[in-house]
Amino acid sequence: MLLLFRMDANLRRGYLIFVLTLTYLATASSISLPEAILQRLKVGERIPRRPQLQIQEDAAFQRRMRSSLHPRIMAESGPTWNTLDGSPPLIIAHGGASGLFPDQTAGAYIYAASTSLQNTALSCDVQLTKDGYGICRTGINLGDSTTINATYPQLATELIVNGELIQGFFSVNLTASFVLNNISAVQSNAARTIAFDGMFPVTQPTDMIKFSLNTSLFWINVEYPSFFYQHGLNMTSYIHELISNMPIDFVSSPEVGFLKTLKSSVPKTTNLVLKVGETDKVDPSTNITYGSLLSNLSDIATYASGILVHKEYIWPVDNATLYLEAESTIIREAHKVQLAVYGYGFVNDPMIPIYNYSFDPIREYLQFVPASGSHIDGFLSDFPTTASEAIACFRGATPAVRLAGTKPFIISHNGDSGNYPGCTKLAYDGAVRGGASYIDCPVQMTSDGIAICRESPDLLIGTDVSTHSDFLKRLSLIRQFQAEKGIFSINMTWAEIQTLKATMFSPEEDFNVIRNPAYNNQEGVLQLTDFLNYAKNTSVGILIDIQNGYFLETEVDKNVVGAVLASLNASGLASSDRVMIQSEDSAILSLFRQVTNYTLIYRVVDTDVLVTKTEVSDVKALANFVTLPRALVQVASNGFLVNKTDIVDLFHAQNVSVFVSFLRNEFVALPYDYDSDPTLELDTLLKVYNVDGVITDFPATASYYLSNTCSNMKTQAIGGQQYGIQTVVPGALVTQLALNIQPPPPSQARLNVSNVQAFRSSNY
């Protein structure tokens, strides 16, 4: 299985899906599989028993395989790590890949072991059944993470846990045989997919050996040892027995008393770690607050080799602004007394963002391993693949300024609109600084014929027009623009629009995911001429997106084409090869083709159209570039990617380059296949779909991706272990795991490219 880490990333991920499929079939059907495979994949112990010879043999093999590896040792050419032992931070898979699969299941463990760095630690939150067997579940109430609530509601009861009365389902009331044979795991996080609920049985700690691919470390967390003692179950004895039968590298617990009972009786190879709760919470074994415990790190060092703290202990967050505050000294102080510091709370899908990270989880990991200063010793993450990417591929990567024409194209969408109000100088500065190769101006028109840059003809989007009572009477319905009423720029003069301020637009607001409001009302609306004068003094290219051009020209009598040409002339860009013109109207592009030599882009707006060779030929007659909506390139159903489309290949066959729009970092905008990681989407679009460029609200994320050190598996970033970004195979999760998800019905409406009569060029 060591060969798995030397495979191409696509092969490795394909193998992972194959293994998961076998696991599912072995546990959920009567299909006969070879005994050797079943022995390796068998989930849990259907008839619970103490660890016996097979487990011991597996554990011995595990130890031999791990002893042949350098334990997280850097390659000589690698970066310097200011961790306690100088090694790269440890990746701890929190219940496996629990961001996608129900935690602590075969799916979660195999996925984590297959797609993470080689010495990633698999973790189990161990609980004891009433007959003394260990199971791996998060949270004391099994009703939150298993099917027991739906299948055996009569088993609910009330128990006191650490002084609090809790109603639910508890392992201390159930036998191991009942748990392992009658209930299955479900996703405990409401923001995540439930597609895998009930697919995988509950596991035991020793099952991690079978799912670890022979090179993982093992981390056991004991959250409630006092609770189990109160119910006649000795967690200390259980841990001793477990250590005698499998390699346990870490044992963590929030209870000091429990760790002290283990200190003198576990092997030196087993690291004891104090899990630290909120500062005002009390350790039930000592009745001392965690804040007080942390004030004496030297004492902690007498019974533990490390502390596991919430990430905000290291980088506190201002809850009012959602910005990071000054870094604490906890890592530096802990390292002084030889305590390692591990952090928990790392997820790709937080409902409350930290705006420093631009909704990009890789940037969060990198915050904890800065260019100078102390480094965290490990990340406890629900998404260990992303943590692995950050450590192996992105430390030292920086978004470089990209020249116009650099491929693949990184094209801003309203500038750096994920971080700043769109179409403002702030947004354009951010896009250039973030590595965009083109910055864009979506052209709208005022009632007096001035071309402006706004993301929408409706000024309710992205400006403070709703706070101007005098303008509310302009509310109207223009169906050619949108189905809802709005306050449209064509009904306001430039003098009136100059009184407005730009505000942040949050496209995922319906999911309560809000972008950074800190820069609201700081800048006004830009004219196209202002944008061009700014852009020509940069090294990047210029994309002018003419929206609703045919309607404006023919039904509103707004000379949008003339206004664009006049602005280009006034800015000295009349013949610049840095300029691209984009439009969804064939008539607009036909006119520009007649009177200019600009590069032209046809933009497809509809996400539900049929595109064949005929439609591609129609586009080719207009332009050498096409922008396709993201949902037309990668088709998703119920949040999962279905089989790869061939639309990009169709355009490439006729030498038409393809851009895809619009990319967003917010996790709710991503199919589940991408682990809530925008880097995986970029990787898939560029490597699997082979698009020629992306149009994105977050150009720096795309630029960081292109700067990563693991591209094409050429860089050995970590201690001789080759690692590559895990390219997603569209549709693999749905088809290989037989999820009950059907692709959307194919569209019957063909893309109508030549849908309007072209203007006469003599008008210009």
mmCIF file with all atom_site columns, N, CA and C in Angstrom, residues 439 530-542 573 578:
data_model
loop_
_atom_site.group_PDB
_atom_site.id
_atom_site.type_symbol
_atom_site.label_atom_id
_atom_site.label_alt_id
_atom_site.label_comp_id
_atom_site.label_asym_id
_atom_site.label_entity_id
_atom_site.label_seq_id
_atom_site.pdbx_PDB_ins_code
_atom_site.Cartn_x
_atom_site.Cartn_y
_atom_site.Cartn_z
_atom_site.occupancy
_atom_site.B_iso_or_equiv
_atom_site.pdbx_formal_charge
_atom_site.auth_seq_id
_atom_site.auth_comp_id
_atom_site.auth_asym_id
_atom_site.auth_atom_id
_atom_site.pdbx_PDB_model_num
ATOM 1  N N  . ILE A 1 439 ? -8.389  42.322 -15.574 1.00 0.00 ? 439 ILE A N  1
ATOM 2  C CA . ILE A 1 439 ? -9.425  42.890 -14.716 1.00 0.00 ? 439 ILE A CA 1
ATOM 3  C C  . ILE A 1 439 ? -10.576 43.347 -15.604 1.00 0.00 ? 439 ILE A C  1
ATOM 4  N N  . ASP A 1 530 ? -12.710 56.017 -16.169 1.00 0.00 ? 530 ASP A N  1
ATOM 5  C CA . ASP A 1 530 ? -11.892 55.937 -14.953 1.00 0.00 ? 530 ASP A CA 1
ATOM 6  C C  . ASP A 1 530 ? -11.217 54.566 -14.857 1.00 0.00 ? 530 ASP A C  1
ATOM 7  N N  . PHE A 1 531 ? -11.980 53.528 -15.128 1.00 0.00 ? 531 PHE A N  1
ATOM 8  C CA . PHE A 1 531 ? -11.449 52.168 -15.077 1.00 0.00 ? 531 PHE A CA 1
ATOM 9  C C  . PHE A 1 531 ? -10.314 51.985 -16.078 1.00 0.00 ? 531 PHE A C  1
ATOM 10 N N  . LEU A 1 532 ? -10.521 52.461 -17.295 1.00 0.00 ? 532 LEU A N  1
ATOM 11 C CA . LEU A 1 532 ? -9.502  52.286 -18.333 1.00 0.00 ? 532 LEU A CA 1
ATOM 12 C C  . LEU A 1 532 ? -8.230  53.059 -18.005 1.00 0.00 ? 532 LEU A C  1
ATOM 13 N N  . ASN A 1 533 ? -8.378  54.270 -17.488 1.00 0.00 ? 533 ASN A N  1
ATOM 14 C CA . ASN A 1 533 ? -7.203  55.051 -17.115 1.00 0.00 ? 533 ASN A CA 1
ATOM 15 C C  . ASN A 1 533 ? -6.425  54.371 -15.984 1.00 0.00 ? 533 ASN A C  1
ATOM 16 N N  . TYR A 1 534 ? -7.145  53.711 -15.089 1.00 0.00 ? 534 TYR A N  1
ATOM 17 C CA . TYR A 1 534 ? -6.476  52.946 -14.029 1.00 0.00 ? 534 TYR A CA 1
ATOM 18 C C  . TYR A 1 534 ? -5.773  51.727 -14.629 1.00 0.00 ? 534 TYR A C  1
ATOM 19 N N  . ALA A 1 535 ? -6.489  50.972 -15.447 1.00 0.00 ? 535 ALA A N  1
ATOM 20 C CA . ALA A 1 535 ? -5.971  49.695 -15.935 1.00 0.00 ? 535 ALA A CA 1
ATOM 21 C C  . ALA A 1 535 ? -4.764  49.864 -16.844 1.00 0.00 ? 535 ALA A C  1
ATOM 22 N N  . LYS A 1 536 ? -4.739  50.920 -17.643 1.00 0.00 ? 536 LYS A N  1
ATOM 23 C CA . LYS A 1 536 ? -3.634  51.062 -18.602 1.00 0.00 ? 536 LYS A CA 1
ATOM 24 C C  . LYS A 1 536 ? -2.298  51.288 -17.892 1.00 0.00 ? 536 LYS A C  1
ATOM 25 N N  . ASN A 1 537 ? -2.333  51.701 -16.630 1.00 0.00 ? 537 ASN A N  1
ATOM 26 C CA . ASN A 1 537 ? -1.109  51.922 -15.865 1.00 0.00 ? 537 ASN A CA 1
ATOM 27 C C  . ASN A 1 537 ? -0.688  50.693 -15.064 1.00 0.00 ? 537 ASN A C  1
ATOM 28 N N  . THR A 1 538 ? -1.323  49.567 -15.333 1.00 0.00 ? 538 THR A N  1
ATOM 29 C CA . THR A 1 538 ? -0.931  48.290 -14.739 1.00 0.00 ? 538 THR A CA 1
ATOM 30 C C  . THR A 1 538 ? -0.385  47.395 -15.844 1.00 0.00 ? 538 THR A C  1
ATOM 31 N N  . SER A 1 539 ? 0.067   46.214 -15.467 1.00 0.00 ? 539 SER A N  1
ATOM 32 C CA . SER A 1 539 ? 0.587   45.268 -16.460 1.00 0.00 ? 539 SER A CA 1
ATOM 33 C C  . SER A 1 539 ? -0.461  44.260 -16.902 1.00 0.00 ? 539 SER A C  1
ATOM 34 N N  . VAL A 1 540 ? -1.664  44.343 -16.351 1.00 0.00 ? 540 VAL A N  1
ATOM 35 C CA . VAL A 1 540 ? -2.666  43.317 -16.618 1.00 0.00 ? 540 VAL A CA 1
ATOM 36 C C  . VAL A 1 540 ? -3.509  43.687 -17.826 1.00 0.00 ? 540 VAL A C  1
ATOM 37 N N  . GLY A 1 541 ? -4.244  42.690 -18.310 1.00 0.00 ? 541 GLY A N  1
ATOM 38 C CA . GLY A 1 541 ? -5.144  42.917 -19.421 1.00 0.00 ? 541 GLY A CA 1
ATOM 39 C C  . GLY A 1 541 ? -6.462  43.511 -18.975 1.00 0.00 ? 541 GLY A C  1
ATOM 40 N N  . ILE A 1 542 ? -7.261  43.889 -19.958 1.00 0.00 ? 542 ILE A N  1
ATOM 41 C CA . ILE A 1 542 ? -8.522  44.595 -19.722 1.00 0.00 ? 542 ILE A CA 1
ATOM 42 C C  . ILE A 1 542 ? -9.646  43.837 -20.402 1.00 0.00 ? 542 ILE A C  1
ATOM 43 N N  . LEU A 1 573 ? -6.382  53.602 -25.693 1.00 0.00 ? 573 LEU A N  1
ATOM 44 C CA . LEU A 1 573 ? -6.373  52.148 -25.841 1.00 0.00 ? 573 LEU A CA 1
ATOM 45 C C  . LEU A 1 573 ? -7.131  51.688 -27.078 1.00 0.00 ? 573 LEU A C  1
ATOM 46 N N  . ARG A 1 578 ? -4.149  44.593 -25.373 1.00 0.00 ? 578 ARG A N  1
ATOM 47 C CA . ARG A 1 578 ? -4.463  44.185 -24.004 1.00 0.00 ? 578 ARG A CA 1
ATOM 48 C C  . ARG A 1 578 ? -5.964  44.131 -23.752 1.00 0.00 ? 578 ARG A C  1
#
